[in-house]
Short mmCIF file of C-alpha atoms and ligand atoms in Angstrom, two decimals:
data_model
loop_
_atom_site.label_atom_id
_atom_site.label_comp_id
_atom_site.label_asym_id
_atom_site.label_seq_id
_atom_site.Cartn_x
_atom_site.Cartn_y
_atom_site.Cartn_z
CA UNK A 103 -63.69 52.14 -18.46
CA UNK A 104 -66.12 49.35 -17.65
CA UNK A 105 -67.16 46.64 -20.15
CA UNK A 106 -70.34 44.87 -19.39
CA UNK A 107 -71.91 41.56 -20.55
CA UNK A 108 -75.58 42.16 -19.59
CA UNK A 109 -78.09 39.53 -18.57
CA UNK A 110 -79.67 37.25 -19.80
CA UNK A 111 -77.66 34.84 -21.88
CA UNK A 112 -76.53 31.24 -21.52
CA UNK A 113 -74.07 31.24 -18.55
CA UNK A 114 -71.92 28.45 -19.79
CA UNK A 115 -68.86 30.19 -21.21
CA UNK A 116 -67.32 33.66 -20.91
CA UNK A 117 -68.40 36.35 -23.43
CA UNK A 118 -65.93 36.33 -26.28
CA UNK A 119 -66.84 39.86 -27.40
CA UNK A 120 -65.74 41.30 -23.98
CA UNK A 121 -62.55 39.26 -24.04
CA UNK A 122 -61.73 40.72 -27.50
CA UNK A 123 -62.40 44.27 -26.35
CA UNK A 124 -60.41 43.65 -23.10
CA UNK A 125 -57.50 42.42 -25.22
CA UNK A 126 -57.51 45.58 -27.34
CA UNK A 127 -57.73 47.86 -24.28
CA UNK A 128 -54.89 46.02 -22.52
CA UNK A 129 -52.70 46.09 -25.56
CA UNK A 130 -53.18 49.87 -25.56
CA UNK A 131 -52.67 50.30 -21.86
CA UNK A 132 -56.27 51.37 -21.11
CA UNK A 133 -57.22 50.68 -17.50
CA UNK A 134 -60.64 48.94 -17.44
CA UNK A 135 -62.91 46.53 -15.65
CA UNK A 136 -64.76 43.62 -17.17
CA UNK A 137 -68.13 42.76 -15.66
CA UNK A 138 -69.98 39.54 -16.53
CA UNK A 139 -73.21 40.89 -15.13
CA UNK A 140 -75.04 37.94 -16.76
CA UNK A 141 -73.17 35.35 -14.55
CA UNK A 142 -73.34 37.57 -11.46
CA UNK A 143 -77.06 38.06 -11.96
CA UNK A 144 -77.64 34.26 -12.09
CA UNK A 145 -75.60 33.83 -8.88
CA UNK A 146 -77.58 36.71 -7.23
CA UNK A 147 -80.90 35.04 -8.31
CA UNK A 148 -79.87 31.62 -7.05
CA UNK A 149 -78.77 33.14 -3.75
CA UNK A 150 -82.07 35.06 -3.37
CA UNK A 151 -84.14 32.02 -4.27
CA UNK A 152 -82.43 29.99 -1.51
CA UNK A 153 -83.12 32.54 1.15
CA UNK A 154 -86.65 33.09 0.11
CA UNK A 155 -89.24 32.16 2.78
CA UNK A 156 -92.31 31.67 0.56
CA UNK A 157 -94.12 28.44 0.62
CA UNK A 158 -93.45 26.55 -2.64
CA UNK A 159 -96.79 26.00 -4.54
CA UNK A 160 -95.96 22.35 -5.41
CA UNK A 161 -93.55 19.54 -4.83
CA UNK A 162 -91.51 20.18 -7.99
CA UNK A 163 -90.86 23.82 -6.88
CA UNK A 164 -89.99 22.64 -3.39
CA UNK A 165 -87.46 20.14 -4.76
CA UNK A 166 -86.04 22.65 -7.28
CA UNK A 167 -85.52 25.28 -4.60
CA UNK A 168 -84.04 22.79 -2.09
CA UNK A 169 -81.54 21.48 -4.68
CA UNK A 170 -80.33 24.78 -6.13
CA UNK A 171 -76.76 24.42 -4.75
CA UNK A 172 -76.61 20.69 -5.60
CA UNK A 173 -77.80 21.24 -9.15
CA UNK A 174 -75.58 24.28 -9.70
CA UNK A 175 -72.50 22.23 -8.56
CA UNK A 176 -73.46 19.27 -10.66
CA UNK A 177 -73.52 21.47 -13.85
CA UNK A 178 -69.80 22.06 -13.17
CA UNK A 179 -69.04 18.39 -12.63
CA UNK A 180 -68.06 16.08 -15.50
CA UNK A 181 -69.92 13.15 -13.97
CA UNK A 182 -73.32 14.52 -14.91
CA UNK A 183 -72.32 14.77 -18.58
CA UNK A 184 -72.15 10.93 -18.67
CA UNK A 185 -75.94 10.66 -18.32
CA UNK A 186 -78.24 12.89 -20.37
CA UNK A 187 -81.17 11.96 -18.10
CA UNK A 188 -79.47 13.04 -14.93
CA UNK A 189 -78.22 16.10 -16.68
CA UNK A 190 -81.76 16.95 -17.95
CA UNK A 191 -83.17 16.59 -14.37
CA UNK A 192 -80.51 18.89 -12.93
CA UNK A 193 -80.85 21.59 -15.63
CA UNK A 194 -84.69 21.57 -15.68
CA UNK A 195 -84.88 21.83 -11.92
CA UNK A 196 -82.31 24.57 -11.73
CA UNK A 197 -84.08 26.35 -14.44
CA UNK A 198 -87.33 26.04 -12.61
CA UNK A 199 -85.87 27.52 -9.46
CA UNK A 200 -84.60 30.46 -11.42
CA UNK A 201 -87.95 30.79 -13.14
CA UNK A 202 -89.73 31.05 -9.81
CA UNK A 203 -87.53 33.85 -8.61
CA UNK A 204 -89.02 36.71 -10.62
CA UNK A 205 -92.42 38.11 -11.23
CA UNK A 206 -93.66 41.61 -11.96
CA UNK A 207 -94.54 40.64 -15.53
CA UNK A 208 -91.10 39.05 -16.28
CA UNK A 209 -90.42 35.43 -17.18
CA UNK A 210 -86.87 34.31 -16.53
CA UNK A 211 -84.94 31.15 -17.61
CA UNK A 212 -81.23 30.29 -17.42
CA UNK A 213 -80.96 31.56 -21.03
CA UNK A 214 -83.72 34.04 -21.45
CA UNK A 215 -85.78 36.94 -20.08
CA UNK A 216 -89.22 38.08 -21.37
CA UNK A 217 -91.68 40.67 -20.30
CA UNK A 218 -95.37 40.15 -20.99
CA UNK A 219 -95.73 43.64 -22.28
CA UNK A 220 -92.34 45.15 -22.99
CA UNK A 221 -90.74 43.88 -26.19
CA UNK A 222 -87.02 44.12 -27.09
CA UNK A 223 -88.22 44.66 -30.71
CA UNK A 224 -89.73 48.07 -29.86
CA UNK A 225 -87.46 51.01 -29.19
CA UNK A 226 -90.18 52.66 -27.09
CA UNK A 227 -90.25 49.71 -24.80
CA UNK A 228 -86.44 49.73 -24.43
CA UNK A 229 -86.60 53.42 -23.59
CA UNK A 230 -89.35 52.66 -21.00
CA UNK A 231 -87.02 50.00 -19.49
CA UNK A 232 -84.30 52.66 -19.32
CA UNK A 233 -86.59 55.18 -17.69
CA UNK A 234 -87.86 52.71 -15.07
CA UNK A 235 -84.84 50.52 -14.07
CA UNK A 236 -86.46 49.96 -10.67
CA UNK A 237 -88.99 47.66 -12.35
CA UNK A 238 -86.25 45.31 -13.61
CA UNK A 239 -86.01 42.14 -11.52
CA UNK A 240 -82.31 42.43 -11.10
CA UNK A 241 -82.33 46.07 -10.03
CA UNK A 242 -81.15 45.52 -6.45
CA UNK A 243 -78.06 43.61 -7.87
CA UNK A 244 -77.07 45.98 -10.59
CA UNK A 245 -77.75 49.16 -8.72
CA UNK A 246 -75.34 48.29 -6.02
CA UNK A 247 -72.79 46.69 -8.37
CA UNK A 248 -72.73 49.41 -11.06
CA UNK A 249 -72.74 52.39 -8.70
CA UNK A 250 -69.89 50.82 -6.74
CA UNK A 251 -67.88 50.15 -9.86
CA UNK A 252 -68.34 53.61 -11.38
CA UNK A 253 -67.85 55.59 -8.19
CA UNK A 254 -64.99 53.68 -6.59
CA UNK A 255 -63.02 53.22 -9.81
CA UNK A 256 -63.83 56.74 -11.11
CA UNK A 257 -64.91 55.28 -14.45
CA UNK A 258 -66.07 57.80 -17.15
CA UNK A 259 -66.95 55.36 -19.92
CA UNK A 260 -69.21 52.29 -19.80
CA UNK A 261 -69.68 49.91 -22.74
CA UNK A 262 -72.34 47.25 -23.10
CA UNK A 263 -71.96 44.30 -25.41
CA UNK A 264 -75.51 43.56 -26.49
CA UNK A 265 -75.74 40.41 -28.60
CA UNK A 266 -79.10 38.83 -27.94
CA UNK A 267 -82.71 39.99 -27.65
CA UNK A 268 -82.84 38.35 -24.21
CA UNK A 269 -80.19 40.92 -23.01
CA UNK A 270 -81.96 44.10 -24.40
CA UNK A 271 -84.35 44.88 -21.53
CA UNK A 272 -81.66 44.57 -18.86
CA UNK A 273 -79.11 46.43 -20.94
CA UNK A 274 -81.42 49.39 -21.22
CA UNK A 275 -82.42 49.21 -17.63
CA UNK A 276 -78.78 49.31 -16.59
CA UNK A 277 -78.00 52.10 -19.05
CA UNK A 278 -81.00 54.14 -17.83
CA UNK A 279 -79.79 53.86 -14.23
CA UNK A 280 -76.30 54.98 -15.10
CA UNK A 281 -77.54 57.87 -17.21
CA UNK A 282 -79.69 59.08 -14.32
CA UNK A 283 -77.02 58.65 -11.67
CA UNK A 284 -74.07 59.87 -13.78
CA UNK A 285 -75.29 62.35 -16.42
CA UNK A 286 -71.76 62.84 -17.75
CA UNK A 287 -70.84 59.26 -18.17
CA UNK A 288 -70.12 58.17 -21.73
CA UNK A 289 -72.30 55.17 -22.58
CA UNK A 290 -71.47 52.95 -25.58
CA UNK A 291 -73.56 50.17 -26.96
CA UNK A 292 -72.15 47.54 -29.35
CA UNK A 293 -72.49 43.81 -30.09
CA UNK A 294 -74.31 41.58 -32.52
CA UNK A 295 -77.80 42.88 -31.86
CA UNK A 296 -76.73 46.48 -32.24
CA UNK A 297 -75.01 45.63 -35.41
CA UNK A 298 -78.13 43.97 -36.84
CA UNK A 299 -80.17 47.11 -35.94
CA UNK A 300 -77.79 49.43 -37.48
CA UNK A 301 -77.41 47.40 -40.75
CA UNK A 302 -81.14 47.82 -41.39
CA UNK A 303 -81.51 50.31 -44.25
CA UNK A 304 -84.34 51.96 -42.35
CA UNK A 305 -82.24 52.45 -39.18
CA UNK A 306 -82.67 55.72 -37.35
CA UNK A 307 -81.11 56.00 -33.93
CA UNK A 308 -83.96 56.14 -31.35
CA UNK A 309 -81.63 56.13 -28.34
CA UNK A 310 -79.87 59.52 -28.54
CA UNK A 311 -79.69 61.19 -25.17
CA UNK A 312 -79.45 57.78 -23.45
CA UNK A 313 -76.58 56.21 -25.45
CA UNK A 314 -73.58 58.30 -26.63
CA UNK A 315 -72.15 55.85 -29.16
CA UNK A 316 -73.69 52.94 -30.97
CA UNK A 317 -71.15 50.66 -32.64
CA UNK A 318 -71.80 48.24 -35.50
CA UNK A 319 -69.45 45.40 -36.44
CA UNK A 320 -66.16 44.42 -34.74
CA UNK A 321 -65.81 47.02 -31.94
CA UNK A 322 -62.12 46.96 -30.96
CA UNK A 323 -60.81 49.72 -33.22
CA UNK A 324 -64.01 51.81 -32.91
CA UNK A 325 -63.84 51.63 -29.14
CA UNK A 326 -60.18 52.75 -29.17
CA UNK A 327 -61.06 55.63 -31.44
CA UNK A 328 -63.96 56.74 -29.12
CA UNK A 329 -61.38 56.70 -26.32
CA UNK A 330 -59.18 58.94 -28.34
CA UNK A 331 -56.66 56.33 -29.31
CA UNK A 332 -56.19 56.63 -33.06
CA UNK A 333 -53.50 55.48 -35.47
CA UNK A 334 -53.56 51.98 -34.02
CA UNK A 335 -51.47 49.72 -36.26
CA UNK A 336 -52.93 46.45 -34.97
CA UNK A 337 -56.17 45.34 -36.67
CA UNK A 338 -56.69 42.12 -34.65
CA UNK A 339 -56.10 41.92 -30.96
CA UNK A 340 -55.55 38.77 -28.94
CA UNK A 341 -58.59 38.23 -26.70
CA UNK A 342 -57.89 38.52 -22.96
CA UNK A 343 -59.96 36.35 -20.65
CA UNK A 344 -58.02 37.05 -17.47
CA UNK A 345 -60.48 39.49 -16.01
CA UNK A 346 -63.40 37.05 -16.32
CA UNK A 347 -64.37 34.43 -13.65
CA UNK A 348 -63.31 31.46 -15.70
CA UNK A 349 -64.14 28.87 -13.02
CA UNK A 350 -67.67 30.00 -12.33
CA UNK A 351 -69.47 29.19 -15.57
CA UNK A 352 -71.98 26.39 -15.79
CA UNK A 353 -69.83 23.88 -17.62
CA UNK A 354 -67.48 21.10 -16.47
CA UNK A 355 -64.49 23.38 -16.81
CA UNK A 356 -63.54 26.49 -18.85
CA UNK A 357 -64.78 26.64 -22.40
CA UNK A 358 -62.57 28.87 -24.47
CA UNK A 359 -64.61 30.71 -27.15
CA UNK A 360 -62.61 32.00 -30.07
CA UNK A 361 -63.50 33.72 -33.36
CA UNK A 362 -61.18 33.13 -36.28
CA UNK A 363 -63.30 35.23 -38.60
CA UNK A 364 -66.35 37.53 -38.74
CA UNK A 365 -68.92 37.38 -41.51
CA UNK A 366 -69.14 34.17 -43.59
CA UNK A 367 -67.00 33.08 -46.51
CA UNK A 368 -69.93 31.55 -48.34
CA UNK A 369 -72.31 34.49 -47.73
CA UNK A 370 -74.87 33.35 -50.35
CA UNK A 371 -77.74 31.64 -48.46
CA UNK A 372 -80.89 33.64 -49.21
CA UNK A 373 -82.35 33.33 -45.68
CA UNK A 374 -79.20 34.33 -43.84
CA UNK A 375 -78.94 37.54 -41.66
CA UNK A 376 -75.17 37.72 -42.35
CA UNK A 377 -75.88 38.18 -46.00
CA UNK A 378 -78.89 40.46 -45.44
CA UNK A 379 -76.86 42.70 -43.21
CA UNK A 380 -74.04 42.74 -45.74
CA UNK A 381 -71.47 41.90 -43.10
CA UNK A 382 -68.01 41.57 -44.74
CA UNK A 383 -66.03 38.33 -44.37
CA UNK A 384 -62.94 39.05 -42.38
CA UNK A 385 -60.83 35.98 -41.55
CA UNK A 386 -57.71 36.11 -39.41
CA UNK A 387 -54.61 34.55 -41.04
CA UNK A 388 -54.49 30.88 -40.30
CA UNK A 389 -51.03 31.01 -38.78
CA UNK A 390 -52.15 33.75 -36.39
CA UNK A 391 -55.15 31.71 -35.34
CA UNK A 392 -53.05 28.70 -34.64
CA UNK A 393 -50.49 30.63 -32.62
CA UNK A 394 -53.21 32.56 -30.67
CA UNK A 395 -55.23 29.45 -29.93
CA UNK A 396 -52.19 27.53 -28.72
CA UNK A 397 -51.09 30.43 -26.51
CA UNK A 398 -54.61 30.87 -25.10
CA UNK A 399 -54.88 27.17 -24.44
CA UNK A 400 -51.54 27.14 -22.62
CA UNK A 401 -52.63 30.16 -20.51
CA UNK A 402 -56.17 29.19 -19.66
CA UNK A 403 -56.25 25.35 -19.75
CA UNK A 404 -59.72 24.99 -21.27
CA UNK A 405 -61.73 21.75 -21.27
CA UNK A 406 -63.21 22.67 -24.70
CA UNK A 407 -62.53 25.15 -27.44
CA UNK A 408 -65.64 26.70 -29.07
CA UNK A 409 -64.90 28.07 -32.50
CA UNK A 410 -67.45 30.83 -32.93
CA UNK A 411 -67.12 31.35 -36.74
CA UNK A 412 -70.31 31.31 -38.76
CA UNK A 413 -68.43 28.70 -40.71
CA UNK A 414 -64.86 27.59 -40.07
CA UNK A 415 -63.13 27.91 -43.46
CA UNK A 416 -61.47 24.92 -45.12
CA UNK A 417 -57.95 26.40 -44.77
CA UNK A 418 -58.33 26.53 -41.02
CA UNK A 419 -59.98 23.08 -40.88
CA UNK A 420 -56.93 21.72 -42.78
CA UNK A 421 -54.52 23.58 -40.45
CA UNK A 422 -56.18 22.12 -37.40
CA UNK A 423 -56.25 18.57 -38.91
CA UNK A 424 -52.51 18.84 -39.38
CA UNK A 425 -51.77 20.48 -36.00
CA UNK A 426 -53.84 19.08 -33.17
CA UNK A 427 -55.00 21.48 -30.51
CA UNK A 428 -54.79 18.74 -27.83
CA UNK A 429 -58.07 20.01 -26.44
CA UNK A 430 -61.50 18.92 -27.59
CA UNK A 431 -63.08 21.51 -29.93
CA UNK A 432 -66.19 22.12 -31.97
CA UNK A 433 -67.76 24.70 -34.30
CA UNK A 434 -69.80 25.32 -37.43
CA UNK A 435 -68.53 24.00 -40.72
CA UNK A 436 -70.00 23.95 -44.18
CA UNK A 437 -71.01 20.60 -45.63
CA UNK A 438 -68.50 20.05 -48.48
CA UNK A 439 -66.58 17.34 -50.23
CA UNK A 440 -63.77 17.78 -47.80
CA UNK A 441 -65.90 16.13 -45.13
CA UNK A 442 -66.35 13.04 -47.39
CA UNK A 443 -62.66 12.30 -47.05
CA UNK A 444 -62.17 9.73 -44.24
CA UNK A 445 -58.49 10.38 -43.82
CA UNK A 446 -59.20 14.08 -43.39
CA UNK A 447 -62.07 13.43 -40.91
CA UNK A 448 -59.88 11.09 -38.91
CA UNK A 449 -57.14 13.69 -38.78
CA UNK A 450 -59.78 16.27 -37.69
CA UNK A 451 -60.98 13.92 -34.91
CA UNK A 452 -57.38 13.45 -33.75
CA UNK A 453 -56.91 17.22 -33.71
CA UNK A 454 -59.61 17.32 -30.99
CA UNK A 455 -62.72 17.86 -33.08
CA UNK A 456 -65.57 16.21 -31.17
CA UNK A 457 -68.54 17.82 -32.91
CA UNK A 458 -69.31 19.82 -36.02
CA UNK A 459 -72.43 21.99 -36.33
CA UNK A 460 -73.75 21.63 -39.86
CA UNK A 461 -76.39 23.85 -41.50
CA UNK A 462 -78.02 21.31 -43.75
CA UNK A 463 -81.49 23.12 -43.65
CA UNK A 464 -83.33 20.74 -46.04
CA UNK A 465 -83.27 17.24 -47.37
CA UNK A 466 -84.56 18.37 -50.73
CA UNK A 467 -82.15 19.34 -53.46
CA UNK A 468 -84.50 21.84 -55.12
CA UNK A 469 -85.01 23.69 -51.81
CA UNK A 470 -81.28 23.73 -51.16
CA UNK A 471 -80.64 25.13 -54.60
CA UNK A 472 -83.35 27.79 -54.24
CA UNK A 473 -81.93 29.00 -51.04
CA UNK A 474 -78.45 28.97 -52.62
CA UNK A 475 -77.12 26.86 -49.88
CA UNK A 476 -74.41 25.34 -52.18
CA UNK A 477 -74.89 21.86 -50.76
CA UNK A 478 -75.38 18.72 -52.75
CA UNK A 479 -77.60 16.30 -50.79
CA UNK A 480 -75.49 13.28 -51.78
CA UNK A 481 -72.42 15.03 -50.54
CA UNK A 482 -74.28 15.72 -47.25
CA UNK A 483 -75.20 12.06 -46.91
CA UNK A 484 -71.61 10.87 -47.47
CA UNK A 485 -70.17 13.55 -45.25
CA UNK A 486 -72.46 12.50 -42.34
CA UNK A 487 -71.45 8.90 -42.84
CA UNK A 488 -67.76 9.80 -42.88
CA UNK A 489 -67.93 11.95 -39.83
CA UNK A 490 -69.63 9.20 -37.96
CA UNK A 491 -66.92 6.75 -39.02
CA UNK A 492 -64.30 9.20 -37.84
CA UNK A 493 -66.09 9.56 -34.44
CA UNK A 494 -67.19 13.28 -34.92
CA UNK A 495 -70.71 14.03 -33.70
CA UNK A 496 -72.97 15.93 -36.12
CA UNK A 497 -75.22 18.67 -34.83
CA UNK A 498 -77.50 19.18 -37.75
CA UNK A 499 -79.56 22.34 -38.26
CA UNK A 500 -82.86 22.13 -40.26
CA UNK A 501 -84.99 24.99 -41.46
CA UNK A 502 -88.71 24.55 -42.37
CA UNK A 503 -91.12 26.87 -44.09
CA UNK A 504 -88.74 28.60 -46.56
CA UNK A 505 -90.41 30.01 -49.66
CA UNK A 506 -89.29 27.09 -51.80
CA UNK A 507 -90.54 24.44 -49.43
CA UNK A 508 -93.97 22.79 -49.27
CA UNK A 509 -95.20 19.82 -47.26
CA UNK A 510 -93.79 17.57 -49.89
CA UNK A 511 -90.18 18.87 -49.46
CA UNK A 512 -90.51 18.90 -45.67
CA UNK A 513 -91.36 15.20 -45.87
CA UNK A 514 -88.24 14.63 -47.92
CA UNK A 515 -86.25 16.25 -45.04
CA UNK A 516 -87.94 13.88 -42.70
CA UNK A 517 -86.98 10.92 -44.93
CA UNK A 518 -83.33 12.19 -44.98
CA UNK A 519 -83.21 12.33 -41.21
CA UNK A 520 -84.70 8.77 -40.93
CA UNK A 521 -82.14 7.53 -43.47
CA UNK A 522 -79.34 9.16 -41.42
CA UNK A 523 -80.59 8.58 -37.91
CA UNK A 524 -77.35 6.81 -36.96
CA UNK A 525 -75.16 9.58 -38.33
CA UNK A 526 -77.06 12.58 -36.82
CA UNK A 527 -76.28 13.02 -33.16
CA UNK A 528 -78.21 16.18 -32.51
CA UNK A 529 -80.89 18.14 -34.32
CA UNK A 530 -81.91 21.80 -34.26
CA UNK A 531 -85.28 22.56 -35.83
CA UNK A 532 -86.13 26.10 -36.81
CA UNK A 533 -89.08 27.76 -38.54
CA UNK A 534 -88.10 30.22 -41.23
CA UNK A 535 -88.07 33.89 -40.50
CA UNK A 536 -87.77 36.35 -43.41
CA UNK A 537 -84.88 38.80 -42.74
CA UNK A 538 -86.23 42.29 -43.17
CA UNK A 539 -83.36 43.27 -45.47
CA UNK A 540 -82.96 39.92 -47.24
CA UNK A 541 -83.21 39.48 -51.01
CA UNK A 542 -86.59 37.72 -50.77
CA UNK A 543 -88.31 40.24 -48.52
CA UNK A 544 -89.33 42.41 -51.43
CA UNK A 545 -90.93 39.49 -53.26
CA UNK A 546 -92.95 37.97 -50.48
CA UNK A 547 -93.35 40.45 -47.61
CA UNK A 548 -96.68 41.65 -46.39
CA UNK A 549 -95.29 45.01 -45.28
CA UNK A 550 -95.90 44.55 -41.62
CA UNK A 551 -93.35 44.04 -38.97
CA UNK A 552 -93.65 41.13 -36.61
CA UNK A 553 -93.68 43.29 -33.58
CA UNK A 554 -91.85 46.55 -33.64
CA UNK A 555 -89.46 49.02 -35.26
CA UNK A 556 -86.38 47.04 -34.27
CA UNK A 557 -87.63 43.78 -35.64
CA UNK A 558 -85.07 41.98 -37.75
CA UNK A 559 -87.70 39.92 -39.59
CA UNK A 560 -90.73 40.84 -41.63
CA UNK A 561 -94.00 39.04 -42.01
CA UNK A 562 -94.33 37.23 -45.37
CA UNK A 563 -96.94 35.44 -47.35
CA UNK A 564 -95.81 32.01 -48.33
CA UNK A 565 -96.25 31.46 -52.14
CA UNK A 566 -97.76 28.03 -51.56
CA UNK A 567 -99.60 28.58 -48.31
CA UNK A 568 -96.91 26.63 -46.37
CA UNK A 569 -97.14 29.17 -43.56
CA UNK A 570 -95.77 29.06 -40.00
CA UNK A 571 -98.97 27.57 -38.60
CA UNK A 572 -98.89 24.64 -41.08
CA UNK A 573 -95.13 24.24 -40.54
CA UNK A 574 -95.54 24.04 -36.77
CA UNK A 575 -98.46 21.60 -37.09
CA UNK A 576 -96.22 19.34 -39.36
CA UNK A 577 -93.32 19.57 -36.94
CA UNK A 578 -95.44 18.75 -33.84
CA UNK A 579 -97.76 16.15 -35.38
CA UNK A 580 -95.51 14.39 -37.83
CA UNK A 581 -91.84 15.26 -37.78
CA UNK A 582 -91.14 15.16 -34.04
CA UNK A 583 -93.33 12.13 -33.54
CA UNK A 584 -91.24 10.01 -35.88
CA UNK A 585 -89.38 7.49 -33.83
CA UNK A 586 -86.03 8.19 -35.51
CA UNK A 587 -86.42 11.94 -34.96
CA UNK A 588 -87.63 11.70 -31.41
CA UNK A 589 -84.65 9.42 -30.51
CA UNK A 590 -82.26 12.10 -31.84
CA UNK A 591 -84.16 14.95 -30.12
CA UNK A 592 -83.86 13.18 -26.78
CA UNK A 593 -80.08 13.62 -26.96
CA UNK A 594 -80.36 17.34 -27.00
CA UNK A 595 -79.22 19.10 -23.75
CA UNK A 596 -82.19 21.37 -22.75
CA UNK A 597 -81.48 25.07 -22.45
CA UNK A 598 -77.75 24.80 -23.31
CA UNK A 599 -78.24 22.74 -26.54
CA UNK A 600 -75.17 22.92 -28.75
CA UNK A 601 -73.10 24.57 -26.06
CA UNK A 602 -73.17 21.44 -23.88
CA UNK A 603 -73.74 18.85 -26.58
CA UNK A 604 -69.98 18.49 -27.26
CA UNK A 605 -69.47 17.28 -23.68
CA UNK A 606 -71.83 14.38 -24.34
CA UNK A 607 -70.10 13.79 -27.66
CA UNK A 608 -66.69 13.55 -25.87
CA UNK A 609 -68.15 11.12 -23.36
CA UNK A 610 -69.74 8.89 -26.00
CA UNK A 611 -66.74 8.59 -28.16
CA UNK A 612 -63.79 8.54 -25.83
S1 SF4 B 832 -73.26 29.30 -44.59
FE1 SF4 B 832 -74.33 29.95 -42.79
S2 SF4 B 832 -73.49 31.94 -42.26
FE2 SF4 B 832 -72.90 31.52 -44.36
S3 SF4 B 832 -74.33 32.48 -45.67
FE3 SF4 B 832 -75.08 30.41 -45.36
S4 SF4 B 832 -76.38 30.44 -43.55
FE4 SF4 B 832 -75.16 32.39 -43.63
#
């Protein structure tokens, strides 16, 4: 069979989902190919852009096209991660070159693909993409590559791992081509986005005839079962990265992505899709995680370990603090009293932890309580100070426009950031979206979807008029203009954001 990571997603680390599936197949002796079509597409686009003969419309475009190879190489070189300004220039220019390479209604970046009419939130549009693959900007690449793979290897099953909206149009274009060329091929669709679709209570499969199997949740055992391999004793398989081009990603070395759990152990935040989708929390035993991580590190020599958990649980944090990985690592953690303990944070730093991603969401206690975040704002303050003392960078996530927030509370969040400007290394600002199946949707929704039948969010009417327009105005005119905030925002790596931020954190603190 063939496992495919479709374009477009950030090309900085290998797809963990495919590595997990590949591990499960290998351990059951199933012959398969793993195709990172996302990375190959980017290389194809860069190659095509360099050989283009069109006259660049301006000096910036001319420079961006001329420097594609140089900027591509610099993204893989540690030296550029010592200067955020040089890094930004290289990424923005490379992105611009990629952007200029497609038209036909598509807008491409290093991390995203849009169409001015077709929306990944509408099943009819995805079916349209499947029926007209020729209109996809990467058609020449994937036609040749997929046909060759299926024909030469005699593959009878193809699985797509669809995790992001930015991958949906290409996934369906590729699936449509395969369905047309090989009517008897078994096509499977799984991944995070498919899981979100299928967890919606109103879900009805609009893709029958095109896709043979849609898989929700962790896919390893379901895939084996589709392949006729039942009675598998193992529930968790060690990921296998050996079939992926580990040296080709846009990072200064191999990033090892690893999931120690699926779902979330807290699972209470009112705005959270994990909770809305009712995804169960399934952690791997801590001993198994430690052994697997050490074995994978020995085998693949990563420069960074990326823990993918929605929130690394305290048991694992303690295990890591006591047993260093000897490789820098980062991931999401919940703000708790554990992070107020300087000895613990120092041990965590010694274990390799260079950055923690922290979902603070708001600087106002009442808002935090209303969204059932389970965070005490004083604990958050002390945790940030302790992490800073220990030399661990904090990538803080804020959420504006929740039902409990008004301008007053948003300003308290601003005050919190100003008061902690030296402790917050990076900031992510998001505007609240109401999950369509979330607990609050029934209270505030207006009944209309944002855009289509596959939308994961519903429109809602804010109880105090603190709607998206007002929130955006506040963010643009007040929040981001504050000197303390803008200084922090300047640190953020464009396009790659938290995926590359730990490299800057390593450089700052070592
Ligand atoms: S901690 Fe994060 S993943 Fe867990 S419920 Fe809250 S928002 Fe969701």
